[in-house]
mmCIF file of C-alpha atoms and ligand atoms in Angstrom:
data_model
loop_
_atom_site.group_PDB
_atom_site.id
_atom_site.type_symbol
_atom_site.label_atom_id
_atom_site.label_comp_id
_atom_site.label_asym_id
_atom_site.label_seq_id
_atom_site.Cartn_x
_atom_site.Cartn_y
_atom_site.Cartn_z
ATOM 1 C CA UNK A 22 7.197 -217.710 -77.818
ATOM 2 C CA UNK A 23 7.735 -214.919 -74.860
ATOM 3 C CA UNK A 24 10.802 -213.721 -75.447
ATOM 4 C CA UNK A 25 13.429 -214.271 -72.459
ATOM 5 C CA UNK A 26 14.549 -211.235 -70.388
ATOM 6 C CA UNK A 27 18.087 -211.557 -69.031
ATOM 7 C CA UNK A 28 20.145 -209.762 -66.696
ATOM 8 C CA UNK A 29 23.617 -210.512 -66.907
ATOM 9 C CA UNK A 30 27.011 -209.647 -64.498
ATOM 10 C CA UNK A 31 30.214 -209.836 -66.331
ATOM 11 C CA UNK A 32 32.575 -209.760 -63.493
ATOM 12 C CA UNK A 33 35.557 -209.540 -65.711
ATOM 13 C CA UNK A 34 39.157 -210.046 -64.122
ATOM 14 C CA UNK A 35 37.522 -209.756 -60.481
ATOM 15 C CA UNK A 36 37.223 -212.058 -57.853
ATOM 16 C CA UNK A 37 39.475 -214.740 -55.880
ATOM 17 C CA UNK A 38 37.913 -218.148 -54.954
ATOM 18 C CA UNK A 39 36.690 -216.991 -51.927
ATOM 19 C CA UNK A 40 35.484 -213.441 -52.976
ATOM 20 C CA UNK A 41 33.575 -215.703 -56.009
ATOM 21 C CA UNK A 42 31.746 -217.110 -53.017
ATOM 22 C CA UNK A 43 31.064 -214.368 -51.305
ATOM 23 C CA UNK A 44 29.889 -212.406 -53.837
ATOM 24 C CA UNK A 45 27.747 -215.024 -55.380
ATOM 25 C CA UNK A 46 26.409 -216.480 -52.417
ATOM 26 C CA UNK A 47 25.082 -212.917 -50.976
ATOM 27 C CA UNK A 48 23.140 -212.117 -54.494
ATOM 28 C CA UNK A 49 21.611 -215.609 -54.171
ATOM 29 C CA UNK A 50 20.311 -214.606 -50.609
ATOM 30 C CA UNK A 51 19.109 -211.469 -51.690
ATOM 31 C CA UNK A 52 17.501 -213.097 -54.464
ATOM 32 C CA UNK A 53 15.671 -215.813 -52.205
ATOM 33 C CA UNK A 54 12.653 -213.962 -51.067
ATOM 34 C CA UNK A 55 11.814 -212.389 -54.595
ATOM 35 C CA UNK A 56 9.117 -213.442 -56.994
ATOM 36 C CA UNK A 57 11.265 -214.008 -59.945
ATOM 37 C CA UNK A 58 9.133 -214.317 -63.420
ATOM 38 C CA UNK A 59 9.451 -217.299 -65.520
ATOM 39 C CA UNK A 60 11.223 -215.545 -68.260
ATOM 40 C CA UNK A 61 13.903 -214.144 -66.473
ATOM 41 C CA UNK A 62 17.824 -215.042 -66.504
ATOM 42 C CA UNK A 63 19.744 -213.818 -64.075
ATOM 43 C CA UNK A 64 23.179 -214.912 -65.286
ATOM 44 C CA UNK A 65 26.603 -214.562 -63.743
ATOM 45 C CA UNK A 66 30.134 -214.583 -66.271
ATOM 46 C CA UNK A 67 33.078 -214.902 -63.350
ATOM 47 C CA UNK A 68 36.355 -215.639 -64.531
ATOM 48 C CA UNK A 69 37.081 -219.337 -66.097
ATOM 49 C CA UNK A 70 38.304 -220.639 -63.087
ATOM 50 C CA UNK A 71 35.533 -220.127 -61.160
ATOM 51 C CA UNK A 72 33.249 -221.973 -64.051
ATOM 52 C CA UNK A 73 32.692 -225.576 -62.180
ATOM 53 C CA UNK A 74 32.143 -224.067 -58.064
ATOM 54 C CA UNK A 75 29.530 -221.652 -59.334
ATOM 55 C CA UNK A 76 27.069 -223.683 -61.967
ATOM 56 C CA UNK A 77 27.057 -225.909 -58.411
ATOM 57 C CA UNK A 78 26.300 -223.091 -56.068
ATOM 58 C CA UNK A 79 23.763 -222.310 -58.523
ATOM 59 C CA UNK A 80 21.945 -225.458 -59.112
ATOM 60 C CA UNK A 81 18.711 -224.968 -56.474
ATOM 61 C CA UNK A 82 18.213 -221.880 -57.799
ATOM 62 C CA UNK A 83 16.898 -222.569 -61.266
ATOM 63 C CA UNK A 84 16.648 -219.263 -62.415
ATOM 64 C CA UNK A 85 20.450 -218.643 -62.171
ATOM 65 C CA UNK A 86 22.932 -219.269 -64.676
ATOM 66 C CA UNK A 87 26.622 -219.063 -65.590
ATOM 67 C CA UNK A 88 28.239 -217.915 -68.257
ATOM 68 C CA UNK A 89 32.330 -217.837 -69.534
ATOM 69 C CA UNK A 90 33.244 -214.375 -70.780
ATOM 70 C CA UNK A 91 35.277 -215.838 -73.736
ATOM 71 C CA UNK A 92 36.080 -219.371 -75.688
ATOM 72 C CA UNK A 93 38.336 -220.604 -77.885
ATOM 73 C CA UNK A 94 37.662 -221.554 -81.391
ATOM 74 C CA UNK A 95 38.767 -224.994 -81.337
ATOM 75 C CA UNK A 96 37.921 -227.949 -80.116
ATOM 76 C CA UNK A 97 40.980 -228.899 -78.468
ATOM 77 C CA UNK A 98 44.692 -229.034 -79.208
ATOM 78 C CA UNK A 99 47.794 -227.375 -78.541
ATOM 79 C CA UNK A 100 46.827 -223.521 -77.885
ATOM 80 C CA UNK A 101 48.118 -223.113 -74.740
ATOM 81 C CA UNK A 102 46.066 -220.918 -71.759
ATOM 82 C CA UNK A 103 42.808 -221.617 -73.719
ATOM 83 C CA UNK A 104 39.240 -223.064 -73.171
ATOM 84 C CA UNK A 105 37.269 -224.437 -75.464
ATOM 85 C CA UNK A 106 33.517 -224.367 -75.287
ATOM 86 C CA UNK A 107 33.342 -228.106 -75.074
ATOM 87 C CA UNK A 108 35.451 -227.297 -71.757
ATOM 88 C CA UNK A 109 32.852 -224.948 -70.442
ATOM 89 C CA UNK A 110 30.219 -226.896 -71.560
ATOM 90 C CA UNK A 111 31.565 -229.915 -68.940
ATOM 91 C CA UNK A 112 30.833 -227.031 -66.198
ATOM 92 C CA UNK A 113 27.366 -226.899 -66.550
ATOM 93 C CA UNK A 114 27.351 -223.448 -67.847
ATOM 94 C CA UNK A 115 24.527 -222.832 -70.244
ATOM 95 C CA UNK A 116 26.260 -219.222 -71.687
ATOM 96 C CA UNK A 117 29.536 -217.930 -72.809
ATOM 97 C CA UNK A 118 29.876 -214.067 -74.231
ATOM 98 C CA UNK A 119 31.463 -213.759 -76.975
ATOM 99 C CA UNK A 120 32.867 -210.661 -78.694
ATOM 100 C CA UNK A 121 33.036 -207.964 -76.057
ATOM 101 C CA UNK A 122 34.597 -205.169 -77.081
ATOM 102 C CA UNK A 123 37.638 -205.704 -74.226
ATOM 103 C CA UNK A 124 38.288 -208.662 -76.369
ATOM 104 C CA UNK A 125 37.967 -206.394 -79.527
ATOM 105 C CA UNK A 126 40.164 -204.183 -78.435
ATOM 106 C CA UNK A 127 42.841 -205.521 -76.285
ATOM 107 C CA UNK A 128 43.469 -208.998 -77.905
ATOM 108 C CA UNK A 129 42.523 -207.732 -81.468
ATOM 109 C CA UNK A 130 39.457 -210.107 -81.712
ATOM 110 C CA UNK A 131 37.983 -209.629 -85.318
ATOM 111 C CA UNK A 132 34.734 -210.006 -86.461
ATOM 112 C CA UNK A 133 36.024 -213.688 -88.540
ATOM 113 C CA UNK A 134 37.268 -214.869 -85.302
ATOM 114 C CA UNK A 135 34.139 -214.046 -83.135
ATOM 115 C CA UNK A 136 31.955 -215.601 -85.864
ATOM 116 C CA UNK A 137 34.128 -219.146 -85.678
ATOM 117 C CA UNK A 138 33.559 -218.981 -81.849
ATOM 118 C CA UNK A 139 30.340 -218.372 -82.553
ATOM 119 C CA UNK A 140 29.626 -222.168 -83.678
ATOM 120 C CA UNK A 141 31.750 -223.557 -81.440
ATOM 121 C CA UNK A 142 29.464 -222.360 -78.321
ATOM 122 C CA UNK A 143 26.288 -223.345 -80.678
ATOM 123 C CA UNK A 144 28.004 -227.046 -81.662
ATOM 124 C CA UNK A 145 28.318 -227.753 -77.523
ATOM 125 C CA UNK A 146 24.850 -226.193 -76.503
ATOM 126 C CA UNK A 147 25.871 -222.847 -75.292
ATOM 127 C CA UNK A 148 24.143 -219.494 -75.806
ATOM 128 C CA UNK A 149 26.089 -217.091 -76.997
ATOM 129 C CA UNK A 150 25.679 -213.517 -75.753
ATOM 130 C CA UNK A 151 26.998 -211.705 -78.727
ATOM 131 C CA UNK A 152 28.129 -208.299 -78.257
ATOM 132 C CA UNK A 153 28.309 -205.321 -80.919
ATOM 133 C CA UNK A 154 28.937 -201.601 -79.747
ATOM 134 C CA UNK A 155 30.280 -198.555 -81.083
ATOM 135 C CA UNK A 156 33.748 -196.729 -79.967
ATOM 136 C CA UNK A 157 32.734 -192.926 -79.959
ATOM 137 C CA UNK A 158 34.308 -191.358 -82.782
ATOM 138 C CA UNK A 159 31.604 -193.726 -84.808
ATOM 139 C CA UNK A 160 28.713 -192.381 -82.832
ATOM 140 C CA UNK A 161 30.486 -189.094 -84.093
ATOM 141 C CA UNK A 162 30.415 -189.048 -87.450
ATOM 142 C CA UNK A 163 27.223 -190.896 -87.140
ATOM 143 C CA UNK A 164 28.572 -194.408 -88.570
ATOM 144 C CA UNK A 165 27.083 -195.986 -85.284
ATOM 145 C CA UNK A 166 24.792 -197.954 -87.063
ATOM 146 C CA UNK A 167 26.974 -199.078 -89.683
ATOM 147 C CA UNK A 168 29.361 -200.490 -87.006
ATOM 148 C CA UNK A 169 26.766 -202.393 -85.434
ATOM 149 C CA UNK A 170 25.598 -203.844 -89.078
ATOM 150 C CA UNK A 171 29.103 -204.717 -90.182
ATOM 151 C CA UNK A 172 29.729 -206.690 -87.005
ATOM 152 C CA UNK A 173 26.523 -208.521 -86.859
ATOM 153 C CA UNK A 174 26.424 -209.658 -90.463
ATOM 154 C CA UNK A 175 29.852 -210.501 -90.192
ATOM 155 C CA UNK A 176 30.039 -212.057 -86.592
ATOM 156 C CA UNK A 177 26.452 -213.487 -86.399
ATOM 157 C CA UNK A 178 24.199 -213.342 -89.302
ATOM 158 C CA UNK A 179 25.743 -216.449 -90.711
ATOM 159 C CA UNK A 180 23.569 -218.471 -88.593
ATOM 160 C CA UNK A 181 20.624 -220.362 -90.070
ATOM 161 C CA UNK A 182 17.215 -219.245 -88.503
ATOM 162 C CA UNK A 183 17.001 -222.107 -86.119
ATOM 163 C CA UNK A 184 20.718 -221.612 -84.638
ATOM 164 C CA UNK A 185 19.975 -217.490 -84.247
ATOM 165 C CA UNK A 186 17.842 -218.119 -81.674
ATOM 166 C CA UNK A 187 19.686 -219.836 -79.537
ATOM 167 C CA UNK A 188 22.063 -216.287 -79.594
ATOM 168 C CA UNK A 189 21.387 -213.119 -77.155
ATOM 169 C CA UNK A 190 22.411 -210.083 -78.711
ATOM 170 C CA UNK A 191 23.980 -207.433 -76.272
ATOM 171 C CA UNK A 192 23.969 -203.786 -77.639
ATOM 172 C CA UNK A 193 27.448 -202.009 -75.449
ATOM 173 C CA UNK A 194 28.541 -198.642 -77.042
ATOM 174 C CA UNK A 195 32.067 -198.582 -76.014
ATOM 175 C CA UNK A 196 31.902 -195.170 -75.191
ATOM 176 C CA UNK A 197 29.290 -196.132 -72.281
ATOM 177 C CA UNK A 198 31.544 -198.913 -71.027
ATOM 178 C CA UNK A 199 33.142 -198.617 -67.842
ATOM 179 C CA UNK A 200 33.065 -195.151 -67.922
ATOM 180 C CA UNK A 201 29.903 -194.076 -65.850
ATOM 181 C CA UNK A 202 28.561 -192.167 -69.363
ATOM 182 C CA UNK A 203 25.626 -194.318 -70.060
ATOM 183 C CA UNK A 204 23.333 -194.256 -73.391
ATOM 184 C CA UNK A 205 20.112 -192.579 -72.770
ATOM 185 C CA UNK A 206 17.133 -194.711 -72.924
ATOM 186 C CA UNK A 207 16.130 -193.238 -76.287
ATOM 187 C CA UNK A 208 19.758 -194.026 -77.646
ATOM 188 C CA UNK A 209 19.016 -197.606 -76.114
ATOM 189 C CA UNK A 210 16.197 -197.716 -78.007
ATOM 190 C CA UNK A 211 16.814 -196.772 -80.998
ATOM 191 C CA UNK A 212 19.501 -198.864 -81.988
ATOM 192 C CA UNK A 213 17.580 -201.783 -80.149
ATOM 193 C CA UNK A 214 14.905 -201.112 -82.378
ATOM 194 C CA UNK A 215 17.490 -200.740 -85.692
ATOM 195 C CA UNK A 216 18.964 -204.340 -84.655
ATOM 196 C CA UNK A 217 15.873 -206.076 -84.363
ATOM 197 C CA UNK A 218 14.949 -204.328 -87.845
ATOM 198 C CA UNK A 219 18.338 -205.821 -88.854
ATOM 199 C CA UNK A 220 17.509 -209.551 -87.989
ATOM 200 C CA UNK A 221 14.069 -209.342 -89.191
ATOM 201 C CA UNK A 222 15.547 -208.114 -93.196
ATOM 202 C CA UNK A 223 17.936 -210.766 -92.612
ATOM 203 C CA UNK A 224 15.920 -213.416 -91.160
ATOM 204 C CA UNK A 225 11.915 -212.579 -90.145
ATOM 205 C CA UNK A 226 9.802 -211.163 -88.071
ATOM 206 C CA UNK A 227 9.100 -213.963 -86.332
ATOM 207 C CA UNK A 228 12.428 -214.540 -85.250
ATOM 208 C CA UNK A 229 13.765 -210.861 -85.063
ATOM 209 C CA UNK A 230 10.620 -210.919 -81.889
ATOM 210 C CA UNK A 231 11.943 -213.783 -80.188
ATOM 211 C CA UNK A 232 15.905 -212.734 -79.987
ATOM 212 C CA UNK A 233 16.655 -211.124 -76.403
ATOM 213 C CA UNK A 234 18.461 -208.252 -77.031
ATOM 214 C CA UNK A 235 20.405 -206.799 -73.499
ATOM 215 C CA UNK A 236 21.625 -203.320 -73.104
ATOM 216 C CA UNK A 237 25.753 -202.763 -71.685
ATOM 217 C CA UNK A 238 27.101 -199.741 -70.332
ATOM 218 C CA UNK A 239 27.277 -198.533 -67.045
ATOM 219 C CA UNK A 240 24.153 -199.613 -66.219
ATOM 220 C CA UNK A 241 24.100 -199.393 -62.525
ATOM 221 C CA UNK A 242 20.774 -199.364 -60.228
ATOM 222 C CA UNK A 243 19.340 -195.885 -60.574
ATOM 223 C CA UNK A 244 19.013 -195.823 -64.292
ATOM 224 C CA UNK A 245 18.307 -199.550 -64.759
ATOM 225 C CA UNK A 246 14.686 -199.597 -64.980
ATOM 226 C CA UNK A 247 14.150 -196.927 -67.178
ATOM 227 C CA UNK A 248 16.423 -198.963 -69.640
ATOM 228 C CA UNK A 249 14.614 -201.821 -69.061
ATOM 229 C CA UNK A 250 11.671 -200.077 -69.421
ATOM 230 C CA UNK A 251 12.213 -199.803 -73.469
ATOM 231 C CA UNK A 252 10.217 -201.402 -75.295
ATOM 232 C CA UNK A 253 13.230 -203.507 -77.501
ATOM 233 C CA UNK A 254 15.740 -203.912 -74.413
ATOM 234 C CA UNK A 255 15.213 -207.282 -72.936
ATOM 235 C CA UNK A 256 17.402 -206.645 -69.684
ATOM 236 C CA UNK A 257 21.369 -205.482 -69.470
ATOM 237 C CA UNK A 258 25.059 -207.037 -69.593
ATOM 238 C CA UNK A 259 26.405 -205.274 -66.088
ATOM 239 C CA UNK A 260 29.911 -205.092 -65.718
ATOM 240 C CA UNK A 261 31.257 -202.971 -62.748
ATOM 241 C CA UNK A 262 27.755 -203.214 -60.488
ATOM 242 C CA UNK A 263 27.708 -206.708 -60.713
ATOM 243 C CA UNK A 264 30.411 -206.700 -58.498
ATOM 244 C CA UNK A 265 28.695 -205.181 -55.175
ATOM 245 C CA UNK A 266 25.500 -207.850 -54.460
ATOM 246 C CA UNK A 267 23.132 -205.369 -53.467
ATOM 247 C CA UNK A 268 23.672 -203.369 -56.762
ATOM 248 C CA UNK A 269 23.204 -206.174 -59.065
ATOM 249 C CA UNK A 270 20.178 -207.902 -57.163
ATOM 250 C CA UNK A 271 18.357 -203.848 -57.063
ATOM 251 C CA UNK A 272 19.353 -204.200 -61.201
ATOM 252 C CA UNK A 273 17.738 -207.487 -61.512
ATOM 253 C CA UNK A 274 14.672 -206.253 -59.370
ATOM 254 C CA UNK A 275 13.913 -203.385 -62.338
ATOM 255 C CA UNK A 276 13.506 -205.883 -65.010
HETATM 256 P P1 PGA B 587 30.170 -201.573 -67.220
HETATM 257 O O1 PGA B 587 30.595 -202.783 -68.175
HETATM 258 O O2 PGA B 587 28.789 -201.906 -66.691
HETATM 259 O O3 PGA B 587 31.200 -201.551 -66.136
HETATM 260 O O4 PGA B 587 30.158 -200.341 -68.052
HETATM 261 C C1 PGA B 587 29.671 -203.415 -69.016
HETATM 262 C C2 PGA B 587 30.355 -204.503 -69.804
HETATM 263 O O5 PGA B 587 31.527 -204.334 -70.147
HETATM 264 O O6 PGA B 587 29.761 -205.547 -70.110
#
């Protein structure tokens, strides 16, 4: 199997109802007169509210997707200001990320809790982009690698072979996020290359070469394709140039 690039805009907290339209309906004209490949995603994460007017905005384009940037863990129930991936699900949108290290961080999202959300998205059909990343002082002392084991055998290796590959993996130092310091290529690479190692110990090789694997961190256009251009990065998770259309479509075009 040819193993699916992505490129995915997490617009975060950004984006009224009408600036949602905007935004998305300008990278979807950009996008018109390219030759996109067969394996390529080009998925958009706007906030929840947004979930139902974009999968239809999206649906002539087929390679265009939406994700959700979070779920909860539950089915349903009294949890007040959630969404559960069944919810999301009803949208029409095919991913949800899970895990990212804003969610880490600033609602104190553990590695137990991502893994339960984890099957929820799987349960109702979703693909979970799964994200991992290192804060600096890790990188540091040179632990980087341990981070990124602990929180995918905690968070995501509890899958069964066939349920892994329905995840995407997205490798976003913390360090590199939202801060215009981006991992060199090699860095990239190298811990693309150690996860992949990772999933193949823990699963095989055969399904540690299917697994897209994305790259997050300002990436922005002018050091997107030489990202890209590594051997184990499958495409990128783009948070801040996702928001200005010509930005993201000149990211998608370096896949
Ligand atoms: P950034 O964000 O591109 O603004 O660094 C990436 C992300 O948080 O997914």
């Amino acid at each position: 199997m040819i193993r699916k690039k992505i490129v995915a805009g997490n617009w975060k907290m950004n984006n009224t109802v009408d600036e949602a339209v905007y935004l998305l309906s300008s990278i979807e004209s950009l996008l018109e007169e390219e030759n996109i490949p067969e394996n390529l995603h080009v998925v958009i994460a706007p906030p929840f509210i947004h979930l139902k007017m974009l999968t239809d905005l999206v649906q002539n384009a087929e390679y265009m997707h939406i994700a959700a940037q979070n779920c909860h863990h539950e089915d349903k129930g009294a949890y007040t200001g959630e969404i559960s991936a069944g919810m999301i699900q009803s949208t029409g949108a095919k991913y949800v990320i899970l895990g990212h290290s804003e969610r880490r961080l600033y609602f104190y999202e553990t590695n137990d809790l991502i893994k339960l959300k984890v099957i929820s998205c799987l349960k109702n059909d979703l693909t979970p982009i799964f994200c991992c990343g290192e804060v600096l002082a890790e990188r540091e002392s040179e632990k980087h690698f341990e981070t990124i084991k602990n929180q995918l055998v905690e968070g995501l290796f509890h899958l069964e072979s066939e349920d892994i590959l329905q995840a995407v993996i997205a490798y976003e130092p913390v360090w590199a996020i939202g801060t215009g310091k981006t991992a060199s290529p090699q860095q990239a690479q190298e811990m693309h290359a150690y996860i992949r190692a990772l999933i193949a110990q823990f699963y095989d090789e055969d399904v540690a070469s299917q697994i897209s694997i994305l790259y997050g961190g300002s990436c922005n256009p002018s050091n997107a394709a030489e990202l890209f251009s590594q051997k184990d990065v499958d495409g990128g998770l783009i948070g801040g140039a996702s928001l200005k259309s010509a930005d993201f479509v000149h990211i998608v075009k370096s896949i």
